[in-house]
Structures are given as C-alpha cells and as structure tokens.
PDB file of C-alpha atoms in Angstrom:
ATOM      1  CA  UNK W 544     -46.848  -6.293   5.969  1.00  0.00           C
ATOM      2  CA  UNK W 545     -43.106  -7.009   5.901  1.00  0.00           C
ATOM      3  CA  UNK W 546     -43.025  -7.516   9.663  1.00  0.00           C
ATOM      4  CA  UNK W 547     -46.505  -8.980  10.075  1.00  0.00           C
ATOM      5  CA  UNK W 548     -47.226 -12.661  10.657  1.00  0.00           C
ATOM      6  CA  UNK W 549     -50.707 -13.846   9.688  1.00  0.00           C
ATOM      7  CA  UNK W 550     -51.534 -17.395  10.614  1.00  0.00           C
ATOM      8  CA  UNK W 551     -54.176 -19.758  11.922  1.00  0.00           C
ATOM      9  CA  UNK W 552     -53.189 -22.485  14.381  1.00  0.00           C
ATOM     10  CA  UNK W 553     -55.281 -25.580  15.049  1.00  0.00           C
ATOM     11  CA  UNK W 554     -54.656 -27.871  17.971  1.00  0.00           C
ATOM     12  CA  UNK W 555     -55.161 -31.452  16.792  1.00  0.00           C
ATOM     13  CA  UNK W 556     -54.981 -34.624  18.831  1.00  0.00           C
ATOM     14  CA  UNK W 557     -52.363 -37.360  18.605  1.00  0.00           C
ATOM     15  CA  UNK W 558     -54.881 -39.326  16.503  1.00  0.00           C
ATOM     16  CA  UNK W 559     -54.837 -36.704  13.736  1.00  0.00           C
ATOM     17  CA  UNK W 560     -54.877 -38.391  10.300  1.00  0.00           C
ATOM     18  CA  UNK W 561     -51.464 -37.186   9.165  1.00  0.00           C
ATOM     19  CA  UNK W 562     -51.347 -39.616   6.226  1.00  0.00           C
ATOM     20  CA  UNK W 563     -54.529 -38.158   4.688  1.00  0.00           C
ATOM     21  CA  UNK W 564     -53.323 -34.609   5.450  1.00  0.00           C
ATOM     22  CA  UNK W 565     -50.029 -35.277   3.658  1.00  0.00           C
ATOM     23  CA  UNK W 566     -51.861 -36.690   0.638  1.00  0.00           C
ATOM     24  CA  UNK W 567     -54.194 -33.695   0.439  1.00  0.00           C
ATOM     25  CA  UNK W 568     -51.312 -31.226   0.597  1.00  0.00           C
ATOM     26  CA  UNK W 569     -49.252 -33.189  -1.938  1.00  0.00           C
ATOM     27  CA  UNK W 570     -52.189 -32.969  -4.352  1.00  0.00           C
ATOM     28  CA  UNK W 571     -52.123 -29.164  -3.995  1.00  0.00           C
ATOM     29  CA  UNK W 572     -48.589 -29.110  -5.439  1.00  0.00           C
ATOM     30  CA  UNK W 573     -46.224 -27.605  -2.869  1.00  0.00           C
ATOM     31  CA  UNK W 574     -43.050 -25.972  -4.165  1.00  0.00           C
ATOM     32  CA  UNK W 575     -41.099 -28.062  -1.664  1.00  0.00           C
ATOM     33  CA  UNK W 576     -41.475 -29.900   1.626  1.00  0.00           C
ATOM     34  CA  UNK W 577     -39.272 -30.295   4.648  1.00  0.00           C
ATOM     35  CA  UNK W 578     -39.179 -32.290   7.880  1.00  0.00           C
ATOM     36  CA  UNK W 579     -36.911 -31.377  10.767  1.00  0.00           C
ATOM     37  CA  UNK W 580     -36.568 -30.880  14.496  1.00  0.00           C
ATOM     38  CA  UNK W 581     -36.645 -27.302  15.771  1.00  0.00           C
ATOM     39  CA  UNK W 582     -35.468 -25.896  19.093  1.00  0.00           C
ATOM     40  CA  UNK W 583     -37.212 -22.705  20.172  1.00  0.00           C
ATOM     41  CA  UNK W 584     -36.069 -20.810  23.264  1.00  0.00           C
ATOM     42  CA  UNK W 585     -38.385 -18.086  24.565  1.00  0.00           C
ATOM     43  CA  UNK W 586     -37.579 -15.068  26.698  1.00  0.00           C
ATOM     44  CA  UNK W 587     -40.058 -12.720  28.311  1.00  0.00           C
ATOM     45  CA  UNK W 588     -38.267  -9.568  29.423  1.00  0.00           C
ATOM     46  CA  UNK W 589     -39.462  -6.823  31.738  1.00  0.00           C
ATOM     47  CA  UNK W 590     -39.912  -4.535  28.717  1.00  0.00           C
ATOM     48  CA  UNK W 591     -41.626  -7.303  26.764  1.00  0.00           C
ATOM     49  CA  UNK W 592     -44.036  -7.817  29.620  1.00  0.00           C
ATOM     50  CA  UNK W 593     -44.884  -4.101  29.640  1.00  0.00           C
ATOM     51  CA  UNK W 594     -44.981  -3.653  25.858  1.00  0.00           C
ATOM     52  CA  UNK W 595     -46.464  -7.085  25.010  1.00  0.00           C
ATOM     53  CA  UNK W 596     -43.780  -8.947  23.108  1.00  0.00           C
ATOM     54  CA  UNK W 597     -41.623 -12.029  23.513  1.00  0.00           C
ATOM     55  CA  UNK W 598     -38.206 -13.001  22.145  1.00  0.00           C
ATOM     56  CA  UNK W 599     -37.630 -16.357  20.464  1.00  0.00           C
ATOM     57  CA  UNK W 600     -34.262 -17.923  19.619  1.00  0.00           C
ATOM     58  CA  UNK W 601     -34.742 -20.594  16.946  1.00  0.00           C
ATOM     59  CA  UNK W 602     -32.063 -23.010  15.888  1.00  0.00           C
ATOM     60  CA  UNK W 603     -32.607 -25.875  13.482  1.00  0.00           C
ATOM     61  CA  UNK W 604     -31.118 -27.351  10.333  1.00  0.00           C
ATOM     62  CA  UNK W 605     -32.604 -24.589   8.125  1.00  0.00           C
ATOM     63  CA  UNK W 606     -32.872 -21.482  10.346  1.00  0.00           C
ATOM     64  CA  UNK W 607     -30.945 -19.671  13.044  1.00  0.00           C
ATOM     65  CA  UNK W 608     -32.937 -16.625  14.113  1.00  0.00           C
ATOM     66  CA  UNK W 609     -33.642 -14.231  16.926  1.00  0.00           C
ATOM     67  CA  UNK W 610     -37.238 -13.073  16.692  1.00  0.00           C
ATOM     68  CA  UNK W 611     -39.427 -10.537  18.420  1.00  0.00           C
ATOM     69  CA  UNK W 612     -43.143 -11.410  18.370  1.00  0.00           C
ATOM     70  CA  UNK W 613     -45.937  -9.204  19.621  1.00  0.00           C
ATOM     71  CA  UNK W 614     -48.395 -10.678  22.099  1.00  0.00           C
ATOM     72  CA  UNK W 615     -52.146 -10.160  21.807  1.00  0.00           C
ATOM     73  CA  UNK W 616     -55.376 -11.843  22.853  1.00  0.00           C
ATOM     74  CA  UNK W 617     -55.556 -13.378  19.357  1.00  0.00           C
ATOM     75  CA  UNK W 618     -52.411 -14.621  17.608  1.00  0.00           C
ATOM     76  CA  UNK W 619     -53.986 -14.420  14.115  1.00  0.00           C
ATOM     77  CA  UNK W 620     -52.221 -11.175  13.119  1.00  0.00           C
ATOM     78  CA  UNK W 621     -49.149 -10.020  14.973  1.00  0.00           C
ATOM     79  CA  UNK W 622     -45.807  -8.324  14.546  1.00  0.00           C
ATOM     80  CA  UNK W 623     -42.865 -10.629  13.888  1.00  0.00           C
ATOM     81  CA  UNK W 624     -39.372  -9.372  13.198  1.00  0.00           C
ATOM     82  CA  UNK W 625     -36.683 -11.977  12.471  1.00  0.00           C
ATOM     83  CA  UNK W 626     -32.948 -11.393  12.646  1.00  0.00           C
ATOM     84  CA  UNK W 627     -30.987 -14.038  10.754  1.00  0.00           C
ATOM     85  CA  UNK W 628     -28.094 -15.205  12.923  1.00  0.00           C
ATOM     86  CA  UNK W 629     -26.874 -17.553  10.205  1.00  0.00           C
ATOM     87  CA  UNK W 630     -25.371 -20.984  10.639  1.00  0.00           C
ATOM     88  CA  UNK W 631     -21.784 -19.940   9.926  1.00  0.00           C
ATOM     89  CA  UNK W 632     -21.095 -19.288  13.647  1.00  0.00           C
ATOM     90  CA  UNK W 633     -23.027 -22.322  14.909  1.00  0.00           C
ATOM     91  CA  UNK W 634     -25.589 -22.224  17.665  1.00  0.00           C
ATOM     92  CA  UNK W 635     -25.210 -18.887  19.460  1.00  0.00           C
ATOM     93  CA  UNK W 636     -26.990 -19.863  22.680  1.00  0.00           C
ATOM     94  CA  UNK W 637     -24.497 -18.100  24.958  1.00  0.00           C
ATOM     95  CA  UNK W 638     -24.667 -14.874  22.957  1.00  0.00           C
ATOM     96  CA  UNK W 639     -28.473 -14.885  22.903  1.00  0.00           C
ATOM     97  CA  UNK W 640     -28.609 -15.635  26.632  1.00  0.00           C
ATOM     98  CA  UNK W 641     -26.292 -12.690  27.370  1.00  0.00           C
ATOM     99  CA  UNK W 642     -28.252 -10.424  25.026  1.00  0.00           C
ATOM    100  CA  UNK W 643     -31.595 -11.314  26.628  1.00  0.00           C
ATOM    101  CA  UNK W 644     -30.166 -11.092  30.165  1.00  0.00           C
ATOM    102  CA  UNK W 645     -29.283  -7.428  29.556  1.00  0.00           C
ATOM    103  CA  UNK W 646     -32.978  -6.847  28.884  1.00  0.00           C
ATOM    104  CA  UNK W 647     -34.131  -8.205  32.240  1.00  0.00           C
ATOM    105  CA  UNK W 648     -35.486 -11.709  31.641  1.00  0.00           C
ATOM    106  CA  UNK W 649     -38.488 -12.457  33.880  1.00  0.00           C
ATOM    107  CA  UNK W 650     -39.263 -15.868  32.341  1.00  0.00           C
ATOM    108  CA  UNK W 651     -37.537 -18.228  29.916  1.00  0.00           C
ATOM    109  CA  UNK W 652     -38.042 -21.776  28.689  1.00  0.00           C
ATOM    110  CA  UNK W 653     -37.546 -23.922  25.615  1.00  0.00           C
ATOM    111  CA  UNK W 654     -39.446 -26.379  23.508  1.00  0.00           C
ATOM    112  CA  UNK W 655     -38.730 -28.833  20.732  1.00  0.00           C
ATOM    113  CA  UNK W 656     -40.861 -29.277  17.657  1.00  0.00           C
ATOM    114  CA  UNK W 657     -40.818 -32.150  15.207  1.00  0.00           C
ATOM    115  CA  UNK W 658     -42.216 -30.403  12.131  1.00  0.00           C
ATOM    116  CA  UNK W 659     -43.289 -31.115   8.595  1.00  0.00           C
ATOM    117  CA  UNK W 660     -43.625 -28.110   6.302  1.00  0.00           C
ATOM    118  CA  UNK W 661     -45.315 -27.763   2.928  1.00  0.00           C
ATOM    119  CA  UNK W 662     -44.147 -24.612   1.138  1.00  0.00           C
ATOM    120  CA  UNK W 663     -46.493 -23.031  -1.386  1.00  0.00           C
ATOM    121  CA  UNK W 664     -46.018 -19.746  -3.244  1.00  0.00           C
ATOM    122  CA  UNK W 665     -48.545 -18.001  -0.986  1.00  0.00           C
ATOM    123  CA  UNK W 666     -48.695 -20.115   2.166  1.00  0.00           C
ATOM    124  CA  UNK W 667     -46.660 -22.308   4.481  1.00  0.00           C
ATOM    125  CA  UNK W 668     -48.536 -25.216   6.025  1.00  0.00           C
ATOM    126  CA  UNK W 669     -46.956 -26.850   9.058  1.00  0.00           C
ATOM    127  CA  UNK W 670     -47.812 -29.904  11.123  1.00  0.00           C
ATOM    128  CA  UNK W 671     -45.850 -30.275  14.345  1.00  0.00           C
ATOM    129  CA  UNK W 672     -45.616 -31.983  17.662  1.00  0.00           C
ATOM    130  CA  UNK W 673     -44.221 -29.550  20.226  1.00  0.00           C
ATOM    131  CA  UNK W 674     -42.921 -30.729  23.587  1.00  0.00           C
ATOM    132  CA  UNK W 675     -41.511 -29.179  26.718  1.00  0.00           C
ATOM    133  CA  UNK W 676     -41.122 -31.131  29.897  1.00  0.00           C
ATOM    134  CA  UNK W 677     -44.205 -33.270  30.264  1.00  0.00           C
ATOM    135  CA  UNK W 678     -46.426 -31.132  28.016  1.00  0.00           C
ATOM    136  CA  UNK W 679     -47.044 -31.999  24.382  1.00  0.00           C
ATOM    137  CA  UNK W 680     -49.264 -30.323  21.801  1.00  0.00           C
ATOM    138  CA  UNK W 681     -50.008 -31.368  18.209  1.00  0.00           C
ATOM    139  CA  UNK W 682     -50.782 -28.498  15.840  1.00  0.00           C
ATOM    140  CA  UNK W 683     -51.434 -27.548  12.239  1.00  0.00           C
ATOM    141  CA  UNK W 684     -50.637 -23.987  11.166  1.00  0.00           C
ATOM    142  CA  UNK W 685     -51.444 -22.088   8.003  1.00  0.00           C
ATOM    143  CA  UNK W 686     -49.308 -18.973   7.497  1.00  0.00           C
ATOM    144  CA  UNK W 687     -49.908 -16.661   4.564  1.00  0.00           C
ATOM    145  CA  UNK W 688     -46.752 -15.315   2.935  1.00  0.00           C
ATOM    146  CA  UNK W 689     -46.044 -12.586   0.386  1.00  0.00           C
ATOM    147  CA  UNK W 690     -49.456 -10.933   0.727  1.00  0.00           C
ATOM    148  CA  UNK W 691     -49.975  -7.166   0.564  1.00  0.00           C
ATOM    149  CA  UNK W 692     -52.909  -6.884   2.970  1.00  0.00           C
ATOM    150  CA  UNK W 693     -54.460  -8.690   5.922  1.00  0.00           C
ATOM    151  CA  UNK W 694     -57.676  -9.481   3.970  1.00  0.00           C
ATOM    152  CA  UNK W 695     -55.613 -11.006   1.125  1.00  0.00           C
ATOM    153  CA  UNK W 696     -53.608 -13.073   3.612  1.00  0.00           C
ATOM    154  CA  UNK W 697     -56.740 -14.311   5.376  1.00  0.00           C
ATOM    155  CA  UNK W 698     -58.239 -15.287   2.009  1.00  0.00           C
ATOM    156  CA  UNK W 699     -55.131 -17.368   1.254  1.00  0.00           C
ATOM    157  CA  UNK W 700     -55.371 -19.084   4.623  1.00  0.00           C
ATOM    158  CA  UNK W 701     -59.086 -19.739   4.078  1.00  0.00           C
ATOM    159  CA  UNK W 702     -58.343 -21.518   0.772  1.00  0.00           C
ATOM    160  CA  UNK W 703     -55.861 -23.900   2.378  1.00  0.00           C
ATOM    161  CA  UNK W 704     -58.091 -24.484   5.393  1.00  0.00           C
ATOM    162  CA  UNK W 705     -61.000 -25.356   3.146  1.00  0.00           C
ATOM    163  CA  UNK W 706     -58.863 -27.627   0.953  1.00  0.00           C
ATOM    164  CA  UNK W 707     -57.675 -29.574   4.010  1.00  0.00           C
ATOM    165  CA  UNK W 708     -60.956 -29.659   5.935  1.00  0.00           C
ATOM    166  CA  UNK W 709     -60.205 -27.154   8.700  1.00  0.00           C
ATOM    167  CA  UNK W 710     -62.904 -24.812  10.010  1.00  0.00           C
ATOM    168  CA  UNK W 711     -61.532 -21.389  11.041  1.00  0.00           C
ATOM    169  CA  UNK W 712     -64.079 -21.263  13.859  1.00  0.00           C
ATOM    170  CA  UNK W 713     -62.126 -24.022  15.640  1.00  0.00           C
ATOM    171  CA  UNK W 714     -58.695 -22.378  15.420  1.00  0.00           C
ATOM    172  CA  UNK W 715     -56.725 -21.625  18.559  1.00  0.00           C
ATOM    173  CA  UNK W 716     -56.226 -17.946  19.331  1.00  0.00           C
ATOM    174  CA  UNK W 717     -53.391 -18.731  21.746  1.00  0.00           C
ATOM    175  CA  UNK W 718     -49.730 -18.596  20.831  1.00  0.00           C
ATOM    176  CA  UNK W 719     -47.777 -21.820  21.240  1.00  0.00           C
ATOM    177  CA  UNK W 720     -46.094 -20.427  24.367  1.00  0.00           C
ATOM    178  CA  UNK W 721     -49.490 -20.214  26.096  1.00  0.00           C
ATOM    179  CA  UNK W 722     -50.365 -23.753  25.036  1.00  0.00           C
ATOM    180  CA  UNK W 723     -47.154 -25.298  26.369  1.00  0.00           C
ATOM    181  CA  UNK W 724     -46.449 -22.926  29.259  1.00  0.00           C
ATOM    182  CA  UNK W 725     -49.848 -21.845  30.633  1.00  0.00           C
ATOM    183  CA  UNK W 726     -49.598 -18.625  32.618  1.00  0.00           C
ATOM    184  CA  UNK W 727     -45.961 -17.931  31.680  1.00  0.00           C
ATOM    185  CA  UNK W 728     -46.785 -14.764  29.773  1.00  0.00           C
ATOM    186  CA  UNK W 729     -48.695 -13.376  32.762  1.00  0.00           C
ATOM    187  CA  UNK W 730     -45.600 -13.492  35.008  1.00  0.00           C
ATOM    188  CA  UNK W 731     -45.432 -10.718  37.582  1.00  0.00           C
TER     189      UNK W 731
END
C-alpha cells in the first residue's frame, strides 16, 4: 500500500457550492487546511505508453516531486511513486526535462491547479480548478491515506463522500490528464 494511491474524483461545475462544502469539512475537524497554486507537468514516454504509466513533475509552495503514476481504465486504485526533489535547489524544470527526454517523450503538457486541501488523519480532501490552455475542469477528490488495505481505504473515502453529499456512482474514472488533454494518453 506504500506506493498505492486510492482516490475518488468528482467533476463538479463552476457553480459548485464551495462555501457549503468548506463549512461541512470544517465541521469534520481537519488537522489542517491549505490553499495554493500547483503546477503539474506531465510526460508520456515511449516506455510509459507501452507499460501504462505517466510521469508528473509537481512544483508548488509545499511540494517539489517527480512522480510515476500507473494508467488504467479506472483511476480509483493505482500505483503512485513520488520522489521528493525538495525545494532547496528551486524548481528543477531543466533537470526534469532532460531526465524525461532520455526516456523518449512522446507527449508532454502542463496544467495549473488552484487548490484547497483539507487534511484529516485518514483522508485528504481537495477542491481544485485545473486549467490548461482553454480547458478548465473543477473537481473534488477524496484520497485515503495511511490505510493498510484497499477495502479499508475505500471505506474511509465512503465516509467522507457521505458526509459531504457525494455519491460514488457519479465519480469520474478518468485521470485528470484525460479530462484536460483528451486523447493525449492514446498517442501513437
């Protein structure tokens, strides 16, 4: 489970009642909250295309990571391995570009996310507006953390979904890359 991400993503419209959502989550007693802007750069390599994974370079005020994420028809449970690049060297865009280029990049793009995060002991709840070019998507994600099994993680997610009025039947199975860059992962 150490390298497994378990989450549910919901696409919500621009009219989503964020004020009520914030109030509901505040009443649940998060450990802390955060709001920031995130830059995610994605790379699909020739090997990633064959073996079904994508690289993500994230840089924001809190994190600087290079991540490998598995790709599947449903993004509910997938592999995610994060390498902490740290902030001490600043944004390492050039290094990540050179690293990915050696792997044979077949597609690359970037997006920006304005996010709000509510951190709980067992779950991270995120609302964000992600943009790239002329595309924008508004999402809510529930990601279970520190669980020892997939069923336990899904039970945690179900509790937060129920508390905030989300129905798991309406969740999106697509990763954010598919939502903002339709067809990009099917390159070649």
